[in-house]
PDB file of C-alpha atoms in Angstrom:
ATOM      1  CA  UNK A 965      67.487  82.137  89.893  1.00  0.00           C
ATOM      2  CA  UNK A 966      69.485  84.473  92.255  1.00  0.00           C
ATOM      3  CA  UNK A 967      67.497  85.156  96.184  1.00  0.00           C
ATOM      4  CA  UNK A 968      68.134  87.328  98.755  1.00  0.00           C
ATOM      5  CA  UNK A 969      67.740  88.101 102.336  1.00  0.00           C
ATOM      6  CA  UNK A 970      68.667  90.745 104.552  1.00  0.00           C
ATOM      7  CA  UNK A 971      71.199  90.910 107.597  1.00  0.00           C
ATOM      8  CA  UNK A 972      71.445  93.577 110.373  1.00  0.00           C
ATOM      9  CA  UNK A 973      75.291  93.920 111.580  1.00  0.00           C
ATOM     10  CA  UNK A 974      77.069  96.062 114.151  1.00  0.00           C
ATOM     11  CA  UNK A 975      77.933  97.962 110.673  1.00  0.00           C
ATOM     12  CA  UNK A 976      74.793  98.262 109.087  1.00  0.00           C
ATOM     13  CA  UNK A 977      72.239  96.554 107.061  1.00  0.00           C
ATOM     14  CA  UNK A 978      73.830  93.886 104.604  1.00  0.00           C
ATOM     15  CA  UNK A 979      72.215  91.963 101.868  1.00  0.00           C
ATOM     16  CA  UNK A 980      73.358  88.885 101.274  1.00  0.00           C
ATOM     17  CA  UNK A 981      72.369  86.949  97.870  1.00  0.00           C
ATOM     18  CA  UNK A 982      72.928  83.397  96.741  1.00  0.00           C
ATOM     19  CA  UNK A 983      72.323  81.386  93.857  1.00  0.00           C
ATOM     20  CA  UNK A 984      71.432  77.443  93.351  1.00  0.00           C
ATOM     21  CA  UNK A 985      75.239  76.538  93.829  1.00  0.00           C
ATOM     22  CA  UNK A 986      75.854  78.550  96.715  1.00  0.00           C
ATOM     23  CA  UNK A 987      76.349  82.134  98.169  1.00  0.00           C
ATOM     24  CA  UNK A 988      77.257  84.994  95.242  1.00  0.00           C
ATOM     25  CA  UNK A 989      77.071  88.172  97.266  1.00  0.00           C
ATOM     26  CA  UNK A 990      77.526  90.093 100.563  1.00  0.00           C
ATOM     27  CA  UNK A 991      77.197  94.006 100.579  1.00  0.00           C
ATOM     28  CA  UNK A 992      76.696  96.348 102.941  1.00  0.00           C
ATOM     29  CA  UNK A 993      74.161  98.675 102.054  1.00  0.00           C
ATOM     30  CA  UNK A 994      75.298 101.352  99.981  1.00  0.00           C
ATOM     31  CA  UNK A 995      78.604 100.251  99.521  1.00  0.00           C
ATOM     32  CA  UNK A 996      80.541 100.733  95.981  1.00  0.00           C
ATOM     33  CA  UNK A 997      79.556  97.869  93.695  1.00  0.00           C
ATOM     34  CA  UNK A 998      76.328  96.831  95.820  1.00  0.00           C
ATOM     35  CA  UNK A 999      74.476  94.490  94.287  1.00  0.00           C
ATOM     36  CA  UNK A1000      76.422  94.396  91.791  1.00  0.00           C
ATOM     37  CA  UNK A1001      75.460  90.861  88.970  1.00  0.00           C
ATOM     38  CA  UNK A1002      71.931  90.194  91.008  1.00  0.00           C
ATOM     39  CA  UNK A1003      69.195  89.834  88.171  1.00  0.00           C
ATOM     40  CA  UNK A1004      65.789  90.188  89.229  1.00  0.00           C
ATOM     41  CA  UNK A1005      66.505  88.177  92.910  1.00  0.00           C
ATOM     42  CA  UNK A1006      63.324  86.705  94.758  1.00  0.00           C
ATOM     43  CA  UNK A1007      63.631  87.506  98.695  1.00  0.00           C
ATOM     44  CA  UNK A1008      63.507  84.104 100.171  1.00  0.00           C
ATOM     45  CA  UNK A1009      65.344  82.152 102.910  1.00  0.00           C
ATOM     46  CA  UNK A1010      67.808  79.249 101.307  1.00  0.00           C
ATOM     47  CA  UNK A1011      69.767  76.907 103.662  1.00  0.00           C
ATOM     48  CA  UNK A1012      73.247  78.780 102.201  1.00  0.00           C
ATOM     49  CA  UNK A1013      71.714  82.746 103.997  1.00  0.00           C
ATOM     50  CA  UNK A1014      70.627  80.784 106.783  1.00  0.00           C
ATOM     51  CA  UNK A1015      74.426  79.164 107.286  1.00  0.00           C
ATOM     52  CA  UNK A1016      75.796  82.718 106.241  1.00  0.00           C
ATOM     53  CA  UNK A1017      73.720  84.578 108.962  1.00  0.00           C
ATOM     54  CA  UNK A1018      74.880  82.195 111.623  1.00  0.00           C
ATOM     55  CA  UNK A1019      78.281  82.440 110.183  1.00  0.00           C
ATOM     56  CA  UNK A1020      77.988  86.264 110.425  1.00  0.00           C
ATOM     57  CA  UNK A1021      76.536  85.719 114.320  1.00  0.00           C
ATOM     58  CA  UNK A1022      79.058  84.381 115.169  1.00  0.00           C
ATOM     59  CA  UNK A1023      81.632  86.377 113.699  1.00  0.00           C
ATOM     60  CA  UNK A1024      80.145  89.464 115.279  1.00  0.00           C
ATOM     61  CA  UNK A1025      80.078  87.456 118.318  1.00  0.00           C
ATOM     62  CA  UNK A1026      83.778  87.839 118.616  1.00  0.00           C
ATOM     63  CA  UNK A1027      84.461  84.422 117.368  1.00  0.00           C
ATOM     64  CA  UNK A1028      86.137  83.189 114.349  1.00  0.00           C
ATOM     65  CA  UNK A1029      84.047  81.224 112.219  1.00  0.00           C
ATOM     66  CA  UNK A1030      85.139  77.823 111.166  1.00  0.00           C
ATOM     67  CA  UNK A1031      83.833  76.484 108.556  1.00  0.00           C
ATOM     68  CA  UNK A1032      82.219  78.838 105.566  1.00  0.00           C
ATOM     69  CA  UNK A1033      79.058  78.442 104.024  1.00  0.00           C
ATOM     70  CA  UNK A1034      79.178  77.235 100.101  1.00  0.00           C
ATOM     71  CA  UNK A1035      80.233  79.760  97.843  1.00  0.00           C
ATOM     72  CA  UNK A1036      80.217  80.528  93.889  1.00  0.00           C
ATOM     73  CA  UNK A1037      82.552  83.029  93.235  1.00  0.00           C
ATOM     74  CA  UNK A1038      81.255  84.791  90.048  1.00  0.00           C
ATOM     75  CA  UNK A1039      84.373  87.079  88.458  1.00  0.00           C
ATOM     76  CA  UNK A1040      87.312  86.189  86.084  1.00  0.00           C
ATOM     77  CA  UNK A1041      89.624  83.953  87.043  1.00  0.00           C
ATOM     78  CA  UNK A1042      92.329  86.747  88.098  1.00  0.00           C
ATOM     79  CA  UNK A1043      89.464  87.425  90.585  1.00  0.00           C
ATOM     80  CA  UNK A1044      88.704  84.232  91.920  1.00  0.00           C
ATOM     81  CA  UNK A1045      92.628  83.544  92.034  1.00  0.00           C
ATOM     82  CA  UNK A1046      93.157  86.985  94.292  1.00  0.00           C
ATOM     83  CA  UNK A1047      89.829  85.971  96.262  1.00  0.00           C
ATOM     84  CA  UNK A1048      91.046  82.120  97.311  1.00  0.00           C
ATOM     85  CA  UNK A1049      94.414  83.917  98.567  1.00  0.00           C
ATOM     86  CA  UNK A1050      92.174  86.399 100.423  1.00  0.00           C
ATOM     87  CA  UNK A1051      90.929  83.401 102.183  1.00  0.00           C
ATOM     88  CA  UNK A1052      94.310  82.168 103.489  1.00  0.00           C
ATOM     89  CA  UNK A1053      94.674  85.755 105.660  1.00  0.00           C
ATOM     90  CA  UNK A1054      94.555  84.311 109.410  1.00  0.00           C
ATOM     91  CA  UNK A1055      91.914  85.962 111.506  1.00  0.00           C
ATOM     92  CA  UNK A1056      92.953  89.307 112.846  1.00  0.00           C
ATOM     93  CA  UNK A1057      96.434  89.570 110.112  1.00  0.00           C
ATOM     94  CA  UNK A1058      96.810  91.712 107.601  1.00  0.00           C
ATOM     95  CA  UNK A1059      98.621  91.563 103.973  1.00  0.00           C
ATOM     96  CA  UNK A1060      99.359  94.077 102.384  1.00  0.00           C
ATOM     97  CA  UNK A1061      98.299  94.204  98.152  1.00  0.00           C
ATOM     98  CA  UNK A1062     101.828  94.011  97.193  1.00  0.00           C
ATOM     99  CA  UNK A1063     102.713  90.878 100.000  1.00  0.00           C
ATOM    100  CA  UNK A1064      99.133  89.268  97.648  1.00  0.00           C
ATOM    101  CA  UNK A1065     100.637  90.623  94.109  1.00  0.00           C
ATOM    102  CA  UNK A1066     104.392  88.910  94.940  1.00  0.00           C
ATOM    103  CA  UNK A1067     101.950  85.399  95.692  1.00  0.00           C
ATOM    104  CA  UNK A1068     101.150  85.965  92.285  1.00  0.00           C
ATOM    105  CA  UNK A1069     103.846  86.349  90.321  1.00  0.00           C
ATOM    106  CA  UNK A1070     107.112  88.338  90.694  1.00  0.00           C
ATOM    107  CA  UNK A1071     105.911  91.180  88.217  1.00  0.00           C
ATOM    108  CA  UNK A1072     102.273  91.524  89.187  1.00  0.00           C
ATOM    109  CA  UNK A1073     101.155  94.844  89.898  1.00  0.00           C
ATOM    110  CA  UNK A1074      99.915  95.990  93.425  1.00  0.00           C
ATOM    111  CA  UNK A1075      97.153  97.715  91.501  1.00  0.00           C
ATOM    112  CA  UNK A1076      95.647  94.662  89.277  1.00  0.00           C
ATOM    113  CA  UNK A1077      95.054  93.020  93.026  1.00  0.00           C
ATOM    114  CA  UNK A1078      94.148  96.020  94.528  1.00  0.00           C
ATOM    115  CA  UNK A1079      91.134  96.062  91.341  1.00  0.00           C
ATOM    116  CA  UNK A1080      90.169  92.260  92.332  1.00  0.00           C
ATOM    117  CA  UNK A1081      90.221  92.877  95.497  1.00  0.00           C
ATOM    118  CA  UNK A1082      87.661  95.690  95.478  1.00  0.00           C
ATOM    119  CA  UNK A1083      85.553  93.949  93.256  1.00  0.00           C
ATOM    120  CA  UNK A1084      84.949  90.883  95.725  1.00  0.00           C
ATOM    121  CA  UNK A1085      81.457  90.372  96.255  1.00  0.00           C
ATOM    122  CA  UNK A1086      81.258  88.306  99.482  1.00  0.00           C
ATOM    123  CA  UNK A1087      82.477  90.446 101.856  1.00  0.00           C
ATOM    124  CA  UNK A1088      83.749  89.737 105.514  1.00  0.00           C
ATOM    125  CA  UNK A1089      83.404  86.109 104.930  1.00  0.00           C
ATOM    126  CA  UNK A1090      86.214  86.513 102.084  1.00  0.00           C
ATOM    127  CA  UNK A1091      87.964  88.290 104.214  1.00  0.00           C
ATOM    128  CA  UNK A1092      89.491  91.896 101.847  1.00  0.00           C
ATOM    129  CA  UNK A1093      89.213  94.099 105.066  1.00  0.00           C
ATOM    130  CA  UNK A1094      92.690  92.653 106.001  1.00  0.00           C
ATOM    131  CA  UNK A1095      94.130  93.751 103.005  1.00  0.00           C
ATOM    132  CA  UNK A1096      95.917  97.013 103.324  1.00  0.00           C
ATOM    133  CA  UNK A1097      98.453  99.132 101.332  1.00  0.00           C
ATOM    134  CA  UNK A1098     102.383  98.900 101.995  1.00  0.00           C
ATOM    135  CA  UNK A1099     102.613 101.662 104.438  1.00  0.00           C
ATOM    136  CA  UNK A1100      99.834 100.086 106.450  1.00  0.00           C
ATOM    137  CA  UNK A1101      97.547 102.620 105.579  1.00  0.00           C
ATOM    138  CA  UNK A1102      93.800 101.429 105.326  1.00  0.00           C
ATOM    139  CA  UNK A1103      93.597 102.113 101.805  1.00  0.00           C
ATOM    140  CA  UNK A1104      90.463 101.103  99.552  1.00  0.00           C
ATOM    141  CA  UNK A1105      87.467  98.789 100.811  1.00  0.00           C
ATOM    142  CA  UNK A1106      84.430  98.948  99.086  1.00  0.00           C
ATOM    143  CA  UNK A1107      82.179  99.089 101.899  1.00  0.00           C
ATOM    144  CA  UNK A1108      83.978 102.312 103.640  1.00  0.00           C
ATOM    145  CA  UNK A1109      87.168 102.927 105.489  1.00  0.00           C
ATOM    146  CA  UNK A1110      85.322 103.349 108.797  1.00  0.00           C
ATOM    147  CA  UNK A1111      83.793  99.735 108.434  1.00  0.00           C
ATOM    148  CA  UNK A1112      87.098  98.015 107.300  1.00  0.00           C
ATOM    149  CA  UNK A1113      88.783  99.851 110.547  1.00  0.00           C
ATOM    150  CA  UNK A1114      86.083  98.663 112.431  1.00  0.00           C
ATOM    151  CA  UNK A1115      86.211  95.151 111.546  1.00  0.00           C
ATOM    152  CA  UNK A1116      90.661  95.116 111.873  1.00  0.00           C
ATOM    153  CA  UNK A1117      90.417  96.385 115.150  1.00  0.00           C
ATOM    154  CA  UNK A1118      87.341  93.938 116.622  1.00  0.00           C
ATOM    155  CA  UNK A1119      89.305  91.327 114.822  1.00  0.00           C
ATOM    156  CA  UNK A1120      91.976  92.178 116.839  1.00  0.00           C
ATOM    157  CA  UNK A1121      90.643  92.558 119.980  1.00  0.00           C
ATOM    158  CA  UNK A1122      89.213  89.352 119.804  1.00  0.00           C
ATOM    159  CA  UNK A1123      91.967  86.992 118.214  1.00  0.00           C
ATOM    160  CA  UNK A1124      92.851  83.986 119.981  1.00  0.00           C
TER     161      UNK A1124
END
């Protein structure tokens, strides 16, 4: 059973969806792949949105959450592999898709993380807005260039 709730942000409405094992999805609202996997969800509040809206207070607080809320990353395992190295980039840094790639392997393409990394499906909280390309242009994020230049520079103002 997949369920859903709803979050207002600075950015816009998000929807945020979990499963039994923990959270599967956070989208902004019309954002490329929105949605994307939920199968007939059931709007109801679970103790994972509830931890995920208080982790996304406080982020939009200005403060760097500690601790996030249970996950279950649903992708292949190139995903999940690009997604747990998403989750090492320090609050307010930035990597570029090569730096991510070279983690990988020496020959691993820019691209093939640059495809992972748009298809992550908990957004903000798996942090791919601090990805960006090797000329530190703000290339590609799913939920808009605007939002991902939005969230680099708040995260910036507000790092510790």
């Amino acid at each position: 059973m997949m369920y859903i709730q709803y979050y207002d942000s600075p950015l816009g409405k998000i929807l945020l969806a979990a499963d039994e094992i923990g959270l599967i999805g956070v989208w902004f609202e019309n954002q490329k792949y929105y949605a994307d996997g939920l199968i007939d969800p059931v709007e109801k509040e679970m103790a994972v949105l509830k931890e995920t809206k208080e982790w996304l207070n406080l982020y939009f607080s200005g403060k760097e959450p500690k601790v996030l809320p249970k996950m279950h990353l649903i992708g292949t395992k190139f995903q999940s592999k690009v997604w747990q190295l998403l989750l090492k980039i320090p609050y307010g840094k930035t990597m570029t898709y090569k730096d991510i790639a070279r983690m990988i392997s020496p020959s691993m393409s820019a691209q093939a993380v640059g495809s992972a990394v748009g298809h992550n499906k908990i957004s903000i909280l798996i942090p791919c807005h601090r990805v960006i390309g090797s000329n530190n242009s703000l290339t590609g994020y799913a939920g808009g260039i605007e939002r991902k230049e939005y969230l680099l520079k708040f995260e910036k103002k507000n790092e510790i």
